[in-house]
JSON list of C-alpha atoms in Angstrom, two decimals:
[
{"chain": "A", "resi": 140, "resn": "MET", "atom": "CA", "xyz": [0.00, 0.00, 0.00]},
{"chain": "A", "resi": 141, "resn": "LYS", "atom": "CA", "xyz": [2.87, 2.39, 0.84]},
{"chain": "A", "resi": 142, "resn": "LYS", "atom": "CA", "xyz": [4.39, 1.77, -2.61]},
{"chain": "A", "resi": 143, "resn": "LEU", "atom": "CA", "xyz": [1.07, 2.57, -4.28]},
{"chain": "A", "resi": 144, "resn": "LEU", "atom": "CA", "xyz": [0.65, 5.81, -2.29]},
{"chain": "A", "resi": 145, "resn": "PHE", "atom": "CA", "xyz": [4.27, 6.78, -3.00]},
{"chain": "A", "resi": 146, "resn": "ALA", "atom": "CA", "xyz": [3.76, 6.16, -6.74]},
{"chain": "A", "resi": 147, "resn": "ALA", "atom": "CA", "xyz": [0.53, 8.21, -6.73]},
{"chain": "A", "resi": 148, "resn": "TRP", "atom": "CA", "xyz": [2.27, 11.02, -4.81]},
{"chain": "A", "resi": 149, "resn": "MET", "atom": "CA", "xyz": [5.23, 11.04, -7.24]},
{"chain": "A", "resi": 150, "resn": "THR", "atom": "CA", "xyz": [2.85, 11.12, -10.21]},
{"chain": "A", "resi": 151, "resn": "ALA", "atom": "CA", "xyz": [1.00, 14.09, -8.69]},
{"chain": "A", "resi": 152, "resn": "VAL", "atom": "CA", "xyz": [4.28, 15.93, -8.04]},
{"chain": "A", "resi": 153, "resn": "MET", "atom": "CA", "xyz": [5.49, 15.34, -11.60]},
{"chain": "A", "resi": 154, "resn": "LEU", "atom": "CA", "xyz": [2.17, 16.45, -13.11]},
{"chain": "A", "resi": 155, "resn": "ASN", "atom": "CA", "xyz": [2.19, 19.56, -10.94]},
{"chain": "A", "resi": 156, "resn": "ALA", "atom": "CA", "xyz": [5.77, 20.36, -11.98]},
{"chain": "A", "resi": 157, "resn": "ALA", "atom": "CA", "xyz": [4.86, 19.94, -15.65]},
{"chain": "A", "resi": 158, "resn": "ALA", "atom": "CA", "xyz": [1.85, 22.23, -15.25]},
{"chain": "A", "resi": 159, "resn": "CYS", "atom": "CA", "xyz": [4.01, 24.92, -13.64]},
{"chain": "A", "resi": 160, "resn": "SER", "atom": "CA", "xyz": [6.72, 24.76, -16.27]},
{"chain": "A", "resi": 161, "resn": "THR", "atom": "CA", "xyz": [7.81, 28.17, -17.56]},
{"chain": "A", "resi": 162, "resn": "GLU", "atom": "CA", "xyz": [8.85, 26.85, -20.97]},
{"chain": "A", "resi": 163, "resn": "PRO", "atom": "CA", "xyz": [6.63, 28.35, -23.69]},
{"chain": "A", "resi": 164, "resn": "GLU", "atom": "CA", "xyz": [4.73, 26.02, -25.96]},
{"chain": "A", "resi": 165, "resn": "SER", "atom": "CA", "xyz": [6.21, 25.69, -29.41]},
{"chain": "A", "resi": 166, "resn": "ASN", "atom": "CA", "xyz": [3.36, 27.67, -30.99]},
{"chain": "A", "resi": 167, "resn": "ALA", "atom": "CA", "xyz": [3.26, 30.36, -28.30]},
{"chain": "A", "resi": 168, "resn": "GLU", "atom": "CA", "xyz": [4.48, 33.88, -29.05]},
{"chain": "A", "resi": 169, "resn": "PRO", "atom": "CA", "xyz": [7.53, 35.09, -27.11]},
{"chain": "A", "resi": 170, "resn": "VAL", "atom": "CA", "xyz": [6.65, 36.88, -23.90]},
{"chain": "A", "resi": 171, "resn": "GLY", "atom": "CA", "xyz": [7.09, 40.65, -24.02]},
{"chain": "A", "resi": 172, "resn": "VAL", "atom": "CA", "xyz": [7.21, 40.90, -27.81]},
{"chain": "A", "resi": 173, "resn": "PRO", "atom": "CA", "xyz": [3.76, 42.01, -28.91]},
{"chain": "A", "resi": 174, "resn": "SER", "atom": "CA", "xyz": [2.80, 41.16, -32.43]},
{"chain": "A", "resi": 175, "resn": "ALA", "atom": "CA", "xyz": [1.75, 44.08, -34.54]},
{"chain": "A", "resi": 176, "resn": "SER", "atom": "CA", "xyz": [-1.85, 44.09, -35.60]},
{"chain": "A", "resi": 177, "resn": "PRO", "atom": "CA", "xyz": [-2.54, 44.34, -39.34]},
{"chain": "A", "resi": 178, "resn": "ALA", "atom": "CA", "xyz": [-4.20, 47.71, -38.69]},
{"chain": "A", "resi": 179, "resn": "ALA", "atom": "CA", "xyz": [-1.03, 49.00, -37.00]},
{"chain": "A", "resi": 180, "resn": "GLU", "atom": "CA", "xyz": [1.06, 47.91, -39.97]},
{"chain": "A", "resi": 181, "resn": "GLN", "atom": "CA", "xyz": [-1.25, 49.73, -42.41]},
{"chain": "A", "resi": 182, "resn": "ASP", "atom": "CA", "xyz": [-0.42, 53.02, -40.68]},
{"chain": "A", "resi": 183, "resn": "PHE", "atom": "CA", "xyz": [3.19, 52.58, -41.74]},
{"chain": "A", "resi": 184, "resn": "PRO", "atom": "CA", "xyz": [3.87, 52.14, -45.46]},
{"chain": "A", "resi": 185, "resn": "ASP", "atom": "CA", "xyz": [7.08, 50.32, -46.28]},
{"chain": "A", "resi": 186, "resn": "HIS", "atom": "CA", "xyz": [9.55, 53.01, -47.32]},
{"chain": "A", "resi": 187, "resn": "PHE", "atom": "CA", "xyz": [12.60, 50.80, -47.19]},
{"chain": "A", "resi": 188, "resn": "PRO", "atom": "CA", "xyz": [13.50, 48.40, -49.99]},
{"chain": "A", "resi": 189, "resn": "ASP", "atom": "CA", "xyz": [15.36, 45.41, -48.63]},
{"chain": "A", "resi": 190, "resn": "PRO", "atom": "CA", "xyz": [19.06, 45.99, -49.35]},
{"chain": "A", "resi": 191, "resn": "PRO", "atom": "CA", "xyz": [21.29, 43.14, -50.51]},
{"chain": "A", "resi": 192, "resn": "LYS", "atom": "CA", "xyz": [23.02, 40.79, -48.04]},
{"chain": "A", "resi": 193, "resn": "LYS", "atom": "CA", "xyz": [26.30, 42.60, -48.65]},
{"chain": "A", "resi": 194, "resn": "TYR", "atom": "CA", "xyz": [25.54, 46.30, -48.17]},
{"chain": "A", "resi": 195, "resn": "PRO", "atom": "CA", "xyz": [28.71, 48.41, -48.40]},
{"chain": "A", "resi": 196, "resn": "SER", "atom": "CA", "xyz": [28.69, 51.87, -46.86]},
{"chain": "A", "resi": 197, "resn": "GLU", "atom": "CA", "xyz": [29.16, 53.52, -50.27]},
{"chain": "A", "resi": 198, "resn": "THR", "atom": "CA", "xyz": [25.90, 51.97, -51.49]},
{"chain": "A", "resi": 199, "resn": "ALA", "atom": "CA", "xyz": [24.09, 52.90, -48.27]},
{"chain": "A", "resi": 200, "resn": "VAL", "atom": "CA", "xyz": [25.21, 56.54, -48.64]},
{"chain": "A", "resi": 201, "resn": "GLN", "atom": "CA", "xyz": [24.05, 56.60, -52.28]},
{"chain": "A", "resi": 202, "resn": "ASN", "atom": "CA", "xyz": [20.67, 55.23, -51.14]},
{"chain": "A", "resi": 203, "resn": "GLY", "atom": "CA", "xyz": [20.32, 58.14, -48.71]},
{"chain": "A", "resi": 204, "resn": "ASP", "atom": "CA", "xyz": [20.85, 56.15, -45.52]},
{"chain": "A", "resi": 205, "resn": "VAL", "atom": "CA", "xyz": [22.61, 57.70, -42.54]},
{"chain": "A", "resi": 206, "resn": "VAL", "atom": "CA", "xyz": [25.86, 55.76, -42.27]},
{"chain": "A", "resi": 207, "resn": "TYR", "atom": "CA", "xyz": [27.95, 55.68, -39.15]},
{"chain": "A", "resi": 208, "resn": "ASN", "atom": "CA", "xyz": [30.92, 53.56, -38.22]},
{"chain": "A", "resi": 209, "resn": "ARG", "atom": "CA", "xyz": [34.40, 54.02, -36.85]},
{"chain": "A", "resi": 210, "resn": "SER", "atom": "CA", "xyz": [35.70, 55.88, -39.88]},
{"chain": "A", "resi": 211, "resn": "ARG", "atom": "CA", "xyz": [32.65, 57.46, -41.46]},
{"chain": "A", "resi": 212, "resn": "LEU", "atom": "CA", "xyz": [29.57, 59.52, -40.71]},
{"chain": "A", "resi": 213, "resn": "ALA", "atom": "CA", "xyz": [27.49, 60.36, -43.77]},
{"chain": "A", "resi": 214, "resn": "ASN", "atom": "CA", "xyz": [24.09, 61.93, -44.51]},
{"chain": "A", "resi": 215, "resn": "LEU", "atom": "CA", "xyz": [23.78, 63.41, -41.02]},
{"chain": "A", "resi": 216, "resn": "ASP", "atom": "CA", "xyz": [21.61, 66.15, -42.54]},
{"chain": "A", "resi": 217, "resn": "LYS", "atom": "CA", "xyz": [18.91, 63.49, -43.03]},
{"chain": "A", "resi": 218, "resn": "TRP", "atom": "CA", "xyz": [19.02, 62.74, -39.30]},
{"chain": "A", "resi": 219, "resn": "ASP", "atom": "CA", "xyz": [18.58, 66.42, -38.51]},
{"chain": "A", "resi": 220, "resn": "ARG", "atom": "CA", "xyz": [15.62, 66.58, -40.92]},
{"chain": "A", "resi": 221, "resn": "PHE", "atom": "CA", "xyz": [14.05, 63.52, -39.28]},
{"chain": "A", "resi": 222, "resn": "LEU", "atom": "CA", "xyz": [14.39, 65.04, -35.80]},
{"chain": "A", "resi": 223, "resn": "ASN", "atom": "CA", "xyz": [12.82, 68.28, -37.02]},
{"chain": "A", "resi": 224, "resn": "ASN", "atom": "CA", "xyz": [9.90, 66.38, -38.55]},
{"chain": "A", "resi": 225, "resn": "LEU", "atom": "CA", "xyz": [9.39, 64.48, -35.29]},
{"chain": "A", "resi": 226, "resn": "LYS", "atom": "CA", "xyz": [9.26, 67.75, -33.43]},
{"chain": "A", "resi": 227, "resn": "ASN", "atom": "CA", "xyz": [6.69, 69.12, -35.90]},
{"chain": "A", "resi": 228, "resn": "LYS", "atom": "CA", "xyz": [4.69, 65.85, -36.00]},
{"chain": "A", "resi": 229, "resn": "LYS", "atom": "CA", "xyz": [5.29, 65.50, -39.73]},
{"chain": "A", "resi": 230, "resn": "GLU", "atom": "CA", "xyz": [5.51, 62.03, -41.30]},
{"chain": "A", "resi": 231, "resn": "ASP", "atom": "CA", "xyz": [9.03, 60.90, -42.14]},
{"chain": "A", "resi": 232, "resn": "HIS", "atom": "CA", "xyz": [11.26, 57.85, -42.30]},
{"chain": "A", "resi": 233, "resn": "ILE", "atom": "CA", "xyz": [14.96, 57.18, -42.04]},
{"chain": "A", "resi": 234, "resn": "ARG", "atom": "CA", "xyz": [17.36, 54.25, -42.16]},
{"chain": "A", "resi": 235, "resn": "LEU", "atom": "CA", "xyz": [20.52, 54.27, -40.07]},
{"chain": "A", "resi": 236, "resn": "VAL", "atom": "CA", "xyz": [23.27, 51.83, -41.01]},
{"chain": "A", "resi": 237, "resn": "SER", "atom": "CA", "xyz": [26.15, 50.92, -38.73]},
{"chain": "A", "resi": 238, "resn": "TYR", "atom": "CA", "xyz": [28.88, 48.41, -39.45]},
{"chain": "A", "resi": 239, "resn": "THR", "atom": "CA", "xyz": [30.55, 45.73, -37.39]},
{"chain": "A", "resi": 240, "resn": "ILE", "atom": "CA", "xyz": [34.32, 45.37, -37.19]},
{"chain": "A", "resi": 241, "resn": "GLU", "atom": "CA", "xyz": [34.00, 42.73, -39.91]},
{"chain": "A", "resi": 242, "resn": "GLY", "atom": "CA", "xyz": [32.10, 45.18, -42.14]},
{"chain": "A", "resi": 243, "resn": "ASP", "atom": "CA", "xyz": [28.62, 43.64, -41.79]},
{"chain": "A", "resi": 244, "resn": "ALA", "atom": "CA", "xyz": [25.71, 46.08, -41.98]},
{"chain": "A", "resi": 245, "resn": "ILE", "atom": "CA", "xyz": [23.23, 46.49, -39.12]},
{"chain": "A", "resi": 246, "resn": "LEU", "atom": "CA", "xyz": [20.09, 48.42, -40.07]},
{"chain": "A", "resi": 247, "resn": "ASP", "atom": "CA", "xyz": [17.88, 50.55, -37.83]},
{"chain": "A", "resi": 248, "resn": "GLU", "atom": "CA", "xyz": [14.75, 51.87, -39.54]},
{"chain": "A", "resi": 249, "resn": "LEU", "atom": "CA", "xyz": [12.53, 54.55, -38.06]},
{"chain": "A", "resi": 250, "resn": "ASN", "atom": "CA", "xyz": [9.18, 55.23, -39.69]},
{"chain": "A", "resi": 251, "resn": "PHE", "atom": "CA", "xyz": [7.14, 58.08, -38.19]},
{"chain": "A", "resi": 252, "resn": "ASN", "atom": "CA", "xyz": [3.46, 58.41, -39.12]},
{"chain": "A", "resi": 253, "resn": "GLY", "atom": "CA", "xyz": [2.84, 61.70, -37.29]},
{"chain": "A", "resi": 254, "resn": "THR", "atom": "CA", "xyz": [1.88, 60.08, -34.00]},
{"chain": "A", "resi": 255, "resn": "ARG", "atom": "CA", "xyz": [3.96, 56.91, -33.52]},
{"chain": "A", "resi": 256, "resn": "ILE", "atom": "CA", "xyz": [7.31, 55.51, -34.53]},
{"chain": "A", "resi": 257, "resn": "LYS", "atom": "CA", "xyz": [7.70, 52.06, -36.04]},
{"chain": "A", "resi": 258, "resn": "TYR", "atom": "CA", "xyz": [11.22, 50.91, -35.19]},
{"chain": "A", "resi": 259, "resn": "THR", "atom": "CA", "xyz": [12.84, 47.93, -36.88]},
{"chain": "A", "resi": 260, "resn": "HIS", "atom": "CA", "xyz": [16.25, 46.58, -35.89]},
{"chain": "A", "resi": 261, "resn": "ASP", "atom": "CA", "xyz": [17.72, 44.28, -38.54]},
{"chain": "A", "resi": 262, "resn": "SER", "atom": "CA", "xyz": [20.89, 42.32, -37.81]},
{"chain": "A", "resi": 263, "resn": "THR", "atom": "CA", "xyz": [20.32, 39.65, -40.48]},
{"chain": "A", "resi": 264, "resn": "ARG", "atom": "CA", "xyz": [23.44, 40.80, -42.35]},
{"chain": "A", "resi": 265, "resn": "ASP", "atom": "CA", "xyz": [25.67, 40.43, -39.27]},
{"chain": "A", "resi": 266, "resn": "ASN", "atom": "CA", "xyz": [27.44, 37.08, -39.61]},
{"chain": "A", "resi": 267, "resn": "PHE", "atom": "CA", "xyz": [28.37, 37.02, -35.91]},
{"chain": "A", "resi": 268, "resn": "GLY", "atom": "CA", "xyz": [25.25, 38.63, -34.42]},
{"chain": "A", "resi": 269, "resn": "SER", "atom": "CA", "xyz": [21.78, 37.43, -33.55]},
{"chain": "A", "resi": 270, "resn": "GLY", "atom": "CA", "xyz": [20.72, 37.43, -37.20]},
{"chain": "A", "resi": 271, "resn": "ILE", "atom": "CA", "xyz": [17.18, 38.55, -36.49]},
{"chain": "A", "resi": 272, "resn": "LYS", "atom": "CA", "xyz": [14.88, 41.31, -37.63]},
{"chain": "A", "resi": 273, "resn": "GLU", "atom": "CA", "xyz": [12.53, 42.67, -34.97]},
{"chain": "A", "resi": 274, "resn": "THR", "atom": "CA", "xyz": [10.03, 45.51, -34.85]},
{"chain": "A", "resi": 275, "resn": "THR", "atom": "CA", "xyz": [8.25, 47.48, -32.17]},
{"chain": "A", "resi": 276, "resn": "PHE", "atom": "CA", "xyz": [5.97, 50.50, -32.09]},
{"chain": "A", "resi": 277, "resn": "CYS", "atom": "CA", "xyz": [6.63, 53.45, -29.85]},
{"chain": "A", "resi": 278, "resn": "ARG", "atom": "CA", "xyz": [3.49, 55.01, -28.41]},
{"chain": "A", "resi": 279, "resn": "SER", "atom": "CA", "xyz": [4.99, 58.47, -28.30]},
{"chain": "A", "resi": 280, "resn": "MET", "atom": "CA", "xyz": [7.54, 60.47, -30.20]},
{"chain": "A", "resi": 281, "resn": "ASP", "atom": "CA", "xyz": [9.57, 60.79, -27.06]},
{"chain": "A", "resi": 282, "resn": "ILE", "atom": "CA", "xyz": [13.18, 60.62, -28.15]},
{"chain": "A", "resi": 283, "resn": "LYS", "atom": "CA", "xyz": [15.56, 61.73, -25.47]},
{"chain": "A", "resi": 284, "resn": "ALA", "atom": "CA", "xyz": [18.95, 63.25, -26.13]},
{"chain": "A", "resi": 285, "resn": "LYS", "atom": "CA", "xyz": [21.46, 62.90, -23.34]},
{"chain": "A", "resi": 286, "resn": "GLU", "atom": "CA", "xyz": [24.71, 64.78, -23.34]},
{"chain": "A", "resi": 287, "resn": "LEU", "atom": "CA", "xyz": [27.70, 62.50, -22.78]},
{"chain": "A", "resi": 288, "resn": "LYS", "atom": "CA", "xyz": [31.04, 64.06, -22.13]},
{"chain": "A", "resi": 289, "resn": "ASP", "atom": "CA", "xyz": [33.17, 62.51, -24.89]},
{"chain": "A", "resi": 290, "resn": "VAL", "atom": "CA", "xyz": [30.47, 61.30, -27.25]},
{"chain": "A", "resi": 291, "resn": "GLY", "atom": "CA", "xyz": [28.00, 64.11, -27.75]},
{"chain": "A", "resi": 292, "resn": "LEU", "atom": "CA", "xyz": [24.29, 63.40, -27.88]},
{"chain": "A", "resi": 293, "resn": "VAL", "atom": "CA", "xyz": [22.81, 59.93, -27.44]},
{"chain": "A", "resi": 294, "resn": "TYR", "atom": "CA", "xyz": [19.35, 59.47, -28.89]},
{"chain": "A", "resi": 295, "resn": "VAL", "atom": "CA", "xyz": [17.15, 56.72, -27.44]},
{"chain": "A", "resi": 296, "resn": "LEU", "atom": "CA", "xyz": [13.56, 55.61, -28.00]},
{"chain": "A", "resi": 297, "resn": "ASN", "atom": "CA", "xyz": [11.14, 55.53, -25.09]},
{"chain": "A", "resi": 298, "resn": "ASN", "atom": "CA", "xyz": [7.61, 54.27, -24.45]},
{"chain": "A", "resi": 299, "resn": "CYS", "atom": "CA", "xyz": [7.82, 51.38, -26.90]},
{"chain": "A", "resi": 300, "resn": "GLU", "atom": "CA", "xyz": [5.45, 48.42, -26.89]},
{"chain": "A", "resi": 301, "resn": "SER", "atom": "CA", "xyz": [8.49, 46.17, -26.54]},
{"chain": "A", "resi": 302, "resn": "GLU", "atom": "CA", "xyz": [11.00, 47.97, -24.33]},
{"chain": "A", "resi": 303, "resn": "GLU", "atom": "CA", "xyz": [13.50, 45.18, -25.04]},
{"chain": "A", "resi": 304, "resn": "ILE", "atom": "CA", "xyz": [13.50, 45.93, -28.76]},
{"chain": "A", "resi": 305, "resn": "GLY", "atom": "CA", "xyz": [13.11, 49.70, -28.31]},
{"chain": "A", "resi": 306, "resn": "SER", "atom": "CA", "xyz": [16.04, 49.86, -25.91]},
{"chain": "A", "resi": 307, "resn": "SER", "atom": "CA", "xyz": [18.33, 48.37, -28.58]},
{"chain": "A", "resi": 308, "resn": "PHE", "atom": "CA", "xyz": [18.20, 51.69, -30.46]},
{"chain": "A", "resi": 309, "resn": "ARG", "atom": "CA", "xyz": [21.07, 54.07, -29.77]},
{"chain": "A", "resi": 310, "resn": "PHE", "atom": "CA", "xyz": [22.30, 56.78, -32.09]},
{"chain": "A", "resi": 311, "resn": "TYR", "atom": "CA", "xyz": [25.34, 58.85, -31.15]},
{"chain": "A", "resi": 312, "resn": "ALA", "atom": "CA", "xyz": [25.75, 62.25, -32.76]},
{"chain": "A", "resi": 313, "resn": "ALA", "atom": "CA", "xyz": [28.11, 65.07, -31.94]},
{"chain": "A", "resi": 314, "resn": "SER", "atom": "CA", "xyz": [26.46, 68.03, -30.30]},
{"chain": "A", "resi": 315, "resn": "ASP", "atom": "CA", "xyz": [26.88, 71.43, -31.96]},
{"chain": "A", "resi": 316, "resn": "ASP", "atom": "CA", "xyz": [30.03, 72.22, -30.00]},
{"chain": "A", "resi": 317, "resn": "LYS", "atom": "CA", "xyz": [31.58, 68.83, -30.90]},
{"chain": "A", "resi": 318, "resn": "LYS", "atom": "CA", "xyz": [30.86, 68.85, -34.65]}
]
């Protein structure tokens, strides 16, 4: 009888442990990464053609992207225009391209519809990175600029549906006295 009770107790413990498992089901969406509704996507037309797997900085500059890496900063006037349009609640979009030490492109796309920002971080061209493309929507146009002593201004997104994705955005630009 004791063996039967022990077996029943162990079965109950194992079933309880399985029910409390924190592993997501294979068809479950990741926690904290809200999926965009089709209506939300319609508010943001796709302004960015998908660049090739190899995306050299010269091509990115010719395409009008803001390019920044260790040796080059190009099309910064487009960043200034984008910030001005955010301030004036005017629709705009911009692609920022940074490069790894190996020369792989990492794309950050900001698409502003006059009220919200759609932010997409694309590291699919980075051979040593996560290799994922992820998007979030920021509920406000709140972009903060913080003055850092040796860097200049650091722009960050706030109030995003996915703070994890939104917090991956950082853009460093020299302030007026550092340009």
